[in-house]
Amino acid sequence: MSQEVFELVQGMDLKSIETQIALQCAPLISGLKVSNLLIISAEDEALVRVILRRSGISFFRLLRTGEKVTFLLFRKNPLEAYLKQQEVEAMLAEAGYAELSLGNILSTFQKRYAHYMSAGGRFPHEMGLLLGYPAEDVRGFVENEGKNFLYSGYWKVYADVEEKRRLFQKFENAKETVIQLLSYGVGIQDILDIYKDENEPKQAAV
């Protein structure tokens, strides 16, 4: 994050749901990622649902604990396409997912994640797949128990380091753009509308 944008963030209300959506989910908003986690105050849950209602971004509540709510935000078609990749399906099957529809995957993961958060035990590493991380990096993380990574950014990288570095920089650029728009007085719903138009498939001319 550039010094200019860092200073903008320092002047923002960090508790504002608009600021939190921008800081946590800019790569998803911009179409660079298929999904992101959003962790917010429980009192903001209803507002998040209103903000995202017509944004083109789907949401699924993974967990509510005390004062916090964890959502998975995602673009449905891109996430489904990613989860249908052969290596991703193989890893989900290895993790015990018998039925690989998006709804079943989310429901099963929700139960596993809630159990982990309440009782501990094995962390459900398939979260990396739900977040759209490259399959080789998720597998590398699991097989190496989080060690021996080649680079660490938005996730731990086990292959194609330079490609991932460039991607992480794009994520940072997206975050800076969304933060700057907010600082100019553009509301988060308007920002979502801008990117929704950019990310919707264009119809061919006839």
Short mmCIF file of N, CA and C in Angstrom, two decimals, residues 77-199:
data_model
loop_
_atom_site.label_atom_id
_atom_site.label_comp_id
_atom_site.label_asym_id
_atom_site.label_seq_id
_atom_site.Cartn_x
_atom_site.Cartn_y
_atom_site.Cartn_z
N ASN A 77 -20.75 -17.73 -10.34
CA ASN A 77 -20.31 -18.48 -11.53
C ASN A 77 -18.80 -18.70 -11.55
N PRO A 78 -17.98 -17.67 -11.30
CA PRO A 78 -16.53 -17.92 -11.27
C PRO A 78 -16.10 -18.90 -10.18
N LEU A 79 -16.73 -18.84 -9.00
CA LEU A 79 -16.36 -19.77 -7.94
C LEU A 79 -16.74 -21.19 -8.34
N GLU A 80 -17.94 -21.37 -8.90
CA GLU A 80 -18.34 -22.71 -9.33
C GLU A 80 -17.39 -23.24 -10.39
N ALA A 81 -16.99 -22.40 -11.33
CA ALA A 81 -16.07 -22.84 -12.39
C ALA A 81 -14.73 -23.25 -11.79
N TYR A 82 -14.24 -22.49 -10.83
CA TYR A 82 -12.97 -22.83 -10.17
C TYR A 82 -13.09 -24.17 -9.44
N LEU A 83 -14.18 -24.38 -8.72
CA LEU A 83 -14.35 -25.60 -7.93
C LEU A 83 -14.51 -26.83 -8.81
N LYS A 84 -14.84 -26.63 -10.09
CA LYS A 84 -14.99 -27.76 -11.01
C LYS A 84 -13.67 -28.14 -11.69
N GLN A 85 -12.61 -27.40 -11.43
CA GLN A 85 -11.31 -27.78 -11.98
C GLN A 85 -10.92 -29.16 -11.44
N GLN A 86 -10.30 -29.96 -12.27
CA GLN A 86 -10.02 -31.35 -11.93
C GLN A 86 -9.22 -31.49 -10.63
N GLU A 87 -8.16 -30.71 -10.48
CA GLU A 87 -7.32 -30.82 -9.29
C GLU A 87 -8.08 -30.36 -8.04
N VAL A 88 -8.91 -29.34 -8.20
CA VAL A 88 -9.69 -28.84 -7.06
C VAL A 88 -10.71 -29.88 -6.63
N GLU A 89 -11.41 -30.46 -7.60
CA GLU A 89 -12.38 -31.51 -7.26
C GLU A 89 -11.70 -32.69 -6.58
N ALA A 90 -10.50 -33.05 -7.06
CA ALA A 90 -9.77 -34.16 -6.45
C ALA A 90 -9.42 -33.85 -4.99
N MET A 91 -9.01 -32.63 -4.73
CA MET A 91 -8.65 -32.26 -3.36
C MET A 91 -9.88 -32.21 -2.46
N LEU A 92 -11.00 -31.75 -2.98
CA LEU A 92 -12.23 -31.74 -2.19
C LEU A 92 -12.66 -33.17 -1.87
N ALA A 93 -12.53 -34.06 -2.85
CA ALA A 93 -12.88 -35.46 -2.61
C ALA A 93 -11.98 -36.06 -1.55
N GLU A 94 -10.68 -35.75 -1.62
CA GLU A 94 -9.74 -36.24 -0.61
C GLU A 94 -10.10 -35.73 0.78
N ALA A 95 -10.68 -34.53 0.82
CA ALA A 95 -11.06 -33.93 2.10
C ALA A 95 -12.40 -34.43 2.61
N GLY A 96 -13.03 -35.35 1.85
CA GLY A 96 -14.26 -35.97 2.33
C GLY A 96 -15.54 -35.36 1.81
N TYR A 97 -15.44 -34.55 0.77
CA TYR A 97 -16.65 -33.97 0.17
C TYR A 97 -17.17 -34.94 -0.89
N ALA A 98 -18.31 -35.55 -0.61
CA ALA A 98 -18.85 -36.58 -1.51
C ALA A 98 -19.67 -35.97 -2.63
N GLU A 99 -20.35 -34.89 -2.34
CA GLU A 99 -21.23 -34.26 -3.33
C GLU A 99 -20.71 -32.85 -3.56
N LEU A 100 -20.33 -32.55 -4.80
CA LEU A 100 -19.53 -31.36 -5.06
C LEU A 100 -20.30 -30.19 -5.64
N SER A 101 -21.58 -30.10 -5.34
CA SER A 101 -22.30 -28.88 -5.70
C SER A 101 -21.86 -27.76 -4.76
N LEU A 102 -21.96 -26.52 -5.21
CA LEU A 102 -21.53 -25.41 -4.39
C LEU A 102 -22.28 -25.37 -3.07
N GLY A 103 -23.59 -25.59 -3.12
CA GLY A 103 -24.38 -25.56 -1.90
C GLY A 103 -23.93 -26.58 -0.88
N ASN A 104 -23.65 -27.80 -1.35
CA ASN A 104 -23.21 -28.85 -0.43
C ASN A 104 -21.82 -28.55 0.12
N ILE A 105 -20.94 -28.04 -0.73
CA ILE A 105 -19.59 -27.71 -0.27
C ILE A 105 -19.65 -26.64 0.82
N LEU A 106 -20.45 -25.61 0.59
CA LEU A 106 -20.56 -24.53 1.58
C LEU A 106 -21.16 -25.03 2.88
N SER A 107 -22.20 -25.84 2.78
CA SER A 107 -22.86 -26.36 3.98
C SER A 107 -21.92 -27.23 4.80
N THR A 108 -21.20 -28.12 4.11
CA THR A 108 -20.27 -29.02 4.80
C THR A 108 -19.12 -28.22 5.43
N PHE A 109 -18.58 -27.28 4.66
CA PHE A 109 -17.48 -26.48 5.20
C PHE A 109 -17.93 -25.66 6.40
N GLN A 110 -19.12 -25.11 6.32
CA GLN A 110 -19.64 -24.31 7.43
C GLN A 110 -19.65 -25.12 8.73
N LYS A 111 -20.10 -26.36 8.65
CA LYS A 111 -20.14 -27.22 9.84
C LYS A 111 -18.73 -27.52 10.34
N ARG A 112 -17.82 -27.82 9.43
CA ARG A 112 -16.44 -28.13 9.83
C ARG A 112 -15.76 -26.91 10.45
N TYR A 113 -15.98 -25.77 9.85
CA TYR A 113 -15.34 -24.55 10.35
C TYR A 113 -15.88 -24.17 11.72
N ALA A 114 -17.19 -24.29 11.89
CA ALA A 114 -17.81 -23.99 13.20
C ALA A 114 -17.28 -24.94 14.27
N HIS A 115 -17.13 -26.22 13.90
CA HIS A 115 -16.60 -27.20 14.86
C HIS A 115 -15.17 -26.86 15.23
N TYR A 116 -14.37 -26.50 14.23
CA TYR A 116 -12.97 -26.14 14.51
C TYR A 116 -12.89 -24.92 15.43
N MET A 117 -13.71 -23.93 15.16
CA MET A 117 -13.66 -22.70 15.94
C MET A 117 -14.15 -22.91 17.37
N SER A 118 -15.04 -23.87 17.57
CA SER A 118 -15.57 -24.10 18.92
C SER A 118 -14.80 -25.16 19.69
N ALA A 119 -14.29 -26.18 18.98
CA ALA A 119 -13.68 -27.32 19.67
C ALA A 119 -12.22 -27.56 19.30
N GLY A 120 -11.72 -26.85 18.28
CA GLY A 120 -10.35 -27.08 17.86
C GLY A 120 -10.22 -28.31 16.99
N GLY A 121 -9.07 -28.92 17.00
CA GLY A 121 -8.83 -30.09 16.16
C GLY A 121 -8.24 -29.68 14.82
N ARG A 122 -8.56 -30.45 13.79
CA ARG A 122 -7.98 -30.23 12.46
C ARG A 122 -8.61 -29.02 11.80
N PHE A 123 -7.76 -28.11 11.32
CA PHE A 123 -8.28 -26.97 10.57
C PHE A 123 -8.72 -27.44 9.19
N PRO A 124 -9.88 -27.02 8.71
CA PRO A 124 -10.35 -27.42 7.38
C PRO A 124 -9.64 -26.63 6.29
N HIS A 125 -8.53 -27.18 5.80
CA HIS A 125 -7.70 -26.46 4.84
C HIS A 125 -8.38 -26.24 3.50
N GLU A 126 -9.50 -26.90 3.28
CA GLU A 126 -10.25 -26.64 2.05
C GLU A 126 -10.75 -25.20 1.99
N MET A 127 -10.64 -24.48 3.09
CA MET A 127 -10.95 -23.05 3.05
C MET A 127 -10.16 -22.36 1.94
N GLY A 128 -8.91 -22.77 1.76
CA GLY A 128 -8.10 -22.18 0.70
C GLY A 128 -8.71 -22.34 -0.67
N LEU A 129 -9.38 -23.48 -0.89
CA LEU A 129 -10.05 -23.70 -2.17
C LEU A 129 -11.28 -22.81 -2.28
N LEU A 130 -12.03 -22.68 -1.20
CA LEU A 130 -13.20 -21.80 -1.23
C LEU A 130 -12.80 -20.34 -1.45
N LEU A 131 -11.59 -20.00 -1.09
CA LEU A 131 -11.09 -18.64 -1.31
C LEU A 131 -10.43 -18.50 -2.68
N GLY A 132 -10.47 -19.56 -3.48
CA GLY A 132 -9.95 -19.48 -4.84
C GLY A 132 -8.45 -19.50 -4.95
N TYR A 133 -7.76 -19.92 -3.89
CA TYR A 133 -6.30 -20.01 -3.97
C TYR A 133 -5.92 -21.09 -5.00
N PRO A 134 -4.80 -20.93 -5.69
CA PRO A 134 -4.37 -21.95 -6.63
C PRO A 134 -4.23 -23.31 -5.94
N ALA A 135 -4.70 -24.35 -6.61
CA ALA A 135 -4.71 -25.68 -6.01
C ALA A 135 -3.31 -26.12 -5.59
N GLU A 136 -2.28 -25.75 -6.40
CA GLU A 136 -0.93 -26.19 -6.07
C GLU A 136 -0.44 -25.55 -4.78
N ASP A 137 -0.91 -24.36 -4.49
CA ASP A 137 -0.50 -23.71 -3.24
C ASP A 137 -1.25 -24.27 -2.04
N VAL A 138 -2.51 -24.60 -2.23
CA VAL A 138 -3.26 -25.23 -1.13
C VAL A 138 -2.67 -26.60 -0.82
N ARG A 139 -2.39 -27.38 -1.86
CA ARG A 139 -1.79 -28.70 -1.63
C ARG A 139 -0.40 -28.56 -1.00
N GLY A 140 0.37 -27.62 -1.48
CA GLY A 140 1.70 -27.40 -0.92
C GLY A 140 1.64 -27.03 0.55
N PHE A 141 0.67 -26.19 0.91
CA PHE A 141 0.52 -25.79 2.30
C PHE A 141 0.18 -26.99 3.18
N VAL A 142 -0.75 -27.82 2.70
CA VAL A 142 -1.17 -28.99 3.49
C VAL A 142 -0.02 -29.98 3.64
N GLU A 143 0.64 -30.29 2.53
CA GLU A 143 1.70 -31.29 2.55
C GLU A 143 2.92 -30.83 3.35
N ASN A 144 3.15 -29.53 3.39
CA ASN A 144 4.31 -28.98 4.11
C ASN A 144 3.94 -28.41 5.47
N GLU A 145 2.67 -28.60 5.86
CA GLU A 145 2.18 -28.09 7.14
C GLU A 145 2.47 -26.60 7.31
N GLY A 146 2.31 -25.87 6.21
CA GLY A 146 2.50 -24.43 6.25
C GLY A 146 3.94 -23.97 6.21
N LYS A 147 4.88 -24.91 6.10
CA LYS A 147 6.31 -24.56 6.09
C LYS A 147 6.85 -24.66 4.66
N ASN A 148 8.12 -24.26 4.50
CA ASN A 148 8.86 -24.43 3.25
C ASN A 148 8.24 -23.69 2.07
N PHE A 149 7.48 -22.64 2.34
CA PHE A 149 6.88 -21.89 1.24
C PHE A 149 7.95 -21.03 0.57
N LEU A 150 7.70 -20.69 -0.68
CA LEU A 150 8.65 -19.91 -1.47
C LEU A 150 8.42 -18.41 -1.32
N TYR A 151 7.20 -18.05 -0.97
CA TYR A 151 6.85 -16.64 -0.83
C TYR A 151 5.55 -16.57 -0.04
N SER A 152 5.36 -15.48 0.68
CA SER A 152 4.13 -15.31 1.45
C SER A 152 3.53 -13.94 1.16
N GLY A 153 2.29 -13.94 0.73
CA GLY A 153 1.58 -12.69 0.47
C GLY A 153 0.16 -12.84 0.96
N TYR A 154 -0.78 -12.83 0.04
CA TYR A 154 -2.17 -13.06 0.42
C TYR A 154 -2.38 -14.51 0.85
N TRP A 155 -1.51 -15.39 0.41
CA TRP A 155 -1.44 -16.77 0.90
C TRP A 155 0.01 -17.23 0.75
N LYS A 156 0.32 -18.41 1.26
CA LYS A 156 1.67 -18.95 1.13
C LYS A 156 1.82 -19.64 -0.22
N VAL A 157 2.88 -19.30 -0.92
CA VAL A 157 3.07 -19.71 -2.31
C VAL A 157 4.08 -20.85 -2.38
N TYR A 158 3.71 -21.88 -3.15
CA TYR A 158 4.58 -23.05 -3.32
C TYR A 158 4.95 -23.29 -4.78
N ALA A 159 4.47 -22.46 -5.69
CA ALA A 159 4.80 -22.60 -7.11
C ALA A 159 4.53 -21.28 -7.82
N ASP A 160 5.24 -21.07 -8.93
CA ASP A 160 5.02 -19.89 -9.79
C ASP A 160 5.09 -18.59 -9.00
N VAL A 161 6.22 -18.39 -8.34
CA VAL A 161 6.35 -17.25 -7.43
C VAL A 161 6.16 -15.92 -8.14
N GLU A 162 6.80 -15.72 -9.27
CA GLU A 162 6.72 -14.42 -9.94
C GLU A 162 5.30 -14.11 -10.39
N GLU A 163 4.61 -15.13 -10.87
CA GLU A 163 3.22 -14.94 -11.27
C GLU A 163 2.37 -14.51 -10.07
N LYS A 164 2.60 -15.14 -8.93
CA LYS A 164 1.84 -14.81 -7.73
C LYS A 164 2.21 -13.42 -7.20
N ARG A 165 3.48 -13.05 -7.30
CA ARG A 165 3.88 -11.70 -6.89
C ARG A 165 3.11 -10.65 -7.69
N ARG A 166 3.04 -10.88 -9.01
CA ARG A 166 2.32 -9.93 -9.86
C ARG A 166 0.85 -9.88 -9.49
N LEU A 167 0.28 -11.04 -9.19
CA LEU A 167 -1.12 -11.10 -8.81
C LEU A 167 -1.36 -10.36 -7.49
N PHE A 168 -0.49 -10.58 -6.52
CA PHE A 168 -0.64 -9.89 -5.24
C PHE A 168 -0.54 -8.38 -5.41
N GLN A 169 0.32 -7.94 -6.33
CA GLN A 169 0.42 -6.49 -6.58
C GLN A 169 -0.87 -5.96 -7.18
N LYS A 170 -1.50 -6.76 -8.04
CA LYS A 170 -2.81 -6.35 -8.59
C LYS A 170 -3.84 -6.24 -7.48
N PHE A 171 -3.79 -7.16 -6.52
CA PHE A 171 -4.70 -7.08 -5.38
C PHE A 171 -4.48 -5.78 -4.61
N GLU A 172 -3.21 -5.44 -4.39
CA GLU A 172 -2.90 -4.20 -3.67
C GLU A 172 -3.38 -2.98 -4.45
N ASN A 173 -3.19 -3.01 -5.76
CA ASN A 173 -3.65 -1.90 -6.59
C ASN A 173 -5.16 -1.75 -6.51
N ALA A 174 -5.86 -2.88 -6.51
CA ALA A 174 -7.33 -2.85 -6.41
C ALA A 174 -7.75 -2.24 -5.08
N LYS A 175 -7.07 -2.63 -4.00
CA LYS A 175 -7.39 -2.09 -2.68
C LYS A 175 -7.18 -0.57 -2.67
N GLU A 176 -6.07 -0.12 -3.26
CA GLU A 176 -5.79 1.31 -3.29
C GLU A 176 -6.87 2.05 -4.07
N THR A 177 -7.30 1.49 -5.19
CA THR A 177 -8.33 2.14 -6.01
C THR A 177 -9.64 2.28 -5.25
N VAL A 178 -10.06 1.20 -4.59
CA VAL A 178 -11.33 1.24 -3.86
C VAL A 178 -11.24 2.21 -2.68
N ILE A 179 -10.12 2.21 -1.97
CA ILE A 179 -9.93 3.15 -0.86
C ILE A 179 -9.97 4.59 -1.36
N GLN A 180 -9.31 4.85 -2.49
CA GLN A 180 -9.31 6.20 -3.04
C GLN A 180 -10.72 6.64 -3.43
N LEU A 181 -11.49 5.75 -4.03
CA LEU A 181 -12.87 6.08 -4.39
C LEU A 181 -13.68 6.43 -3.15
N LEU A 182 -13.53 5.65 -2.09
CA LEU A 182 -14.22 5.97 -0.85
C LEU A 182 -13.80 7.34 -0.32
N SER A 183 -12.52 7.63 -0.40
CA SER A 183 -12.02 8.91 0.13
C SER A 183 -12.54 10.09 -0.69
N TYR A 184 -12.89 9.84 -1.96
CA TYR A 184 -13.45 10.89 -2.80
C TYR A 184 -14.95 11.07 -2.56
N GLY A 185 -15.51 10.25 -1.69
CA GLY A 185 -16.93 10.37 -1.38
C GLY A 185 -17.84 9.44 -2.15
N VAL A 186 -17.26 8.51 -2.91
CA VAL A 186 -18.07 7.53 -3.63
C VAL A 186 -18.49 6.44 -2.64
N GLY A 187 -19.78 6.18 -2.52
CA GLY A 187 -20.27 5.19 -1.57
C GLY A 187 -19.95 3.77 -2.01
N ILE A 188 -19.91 2.85 -1.07
CA ILE A 188 -19.54 1.47 -1.40
C ILE A 188 -20.53 0.84 -2.36
N GLN A 189 -21.82 1.17 -2.25
CA GLN A 189 -22.79 0.60 -3.18
C GLN A 189 -22.55 1.09 -4.60
N ASP A 190 -22.16 2.37 -4.74
CA ASP A 190 -21.83 2.89 -6.07
C ASP A 190 -20.57 2.22 -6.61
N ILE A 191 -19.59 1.99 -5.74
CA ILE A 191 -18.37 1.30 -6.16
C ILE A 191 -18.70 -0.12 -6.63
N LEU A 192 -19.55 -0.81 -5.87
CA LEU A 192 -19.96 -2.15 -6.26
C LEU A 192 -20.68 -2.13 -7.60
N ASP A 193 -21.49 -1.11 -7.84
CA ASP A 193 -22.20 -1.00 -9.11
C ASP A 193 -21.22 -0.80 -10.27
N ILE A 194 -20.20 0.02 -10.04
CA ILE A 194 -19.19 0.26 -11.08
C ILE A 194 -18.53 -1.05 -11.48
N TYR A 195 -18.09 -1.81 -10.49
CA TYR A 195 -17.39 -3.06 -10.78
C TYR A 195 -18.34 -4.15 -11.25
N LYS A 196 -19.60 -4.09 -10.81
CA LYS A 196 -20.58 -5.06 -11.29
C LYS A 196 -20.72 -4.94 -12.80
N ASP A 197 -20.82 -3.71 -13.29
CA ASP A 197 -20.94 -3.49 -14.74
C ASP A 197 -19.71 -3.99 -15.47
N GLU A 198 -18.53 -3.80 -14.87
CA GLU A 198 -17.29 -4.24 -15.51
C GLU A 198 -17.18 -5.76 -15.54
N ASN A 199 -17.73 -6.43 -14.54
CA ASN A 199 -17.56 -7.87 -14.42
C ASN A 199 -18.69 -8.68 -15.03
#
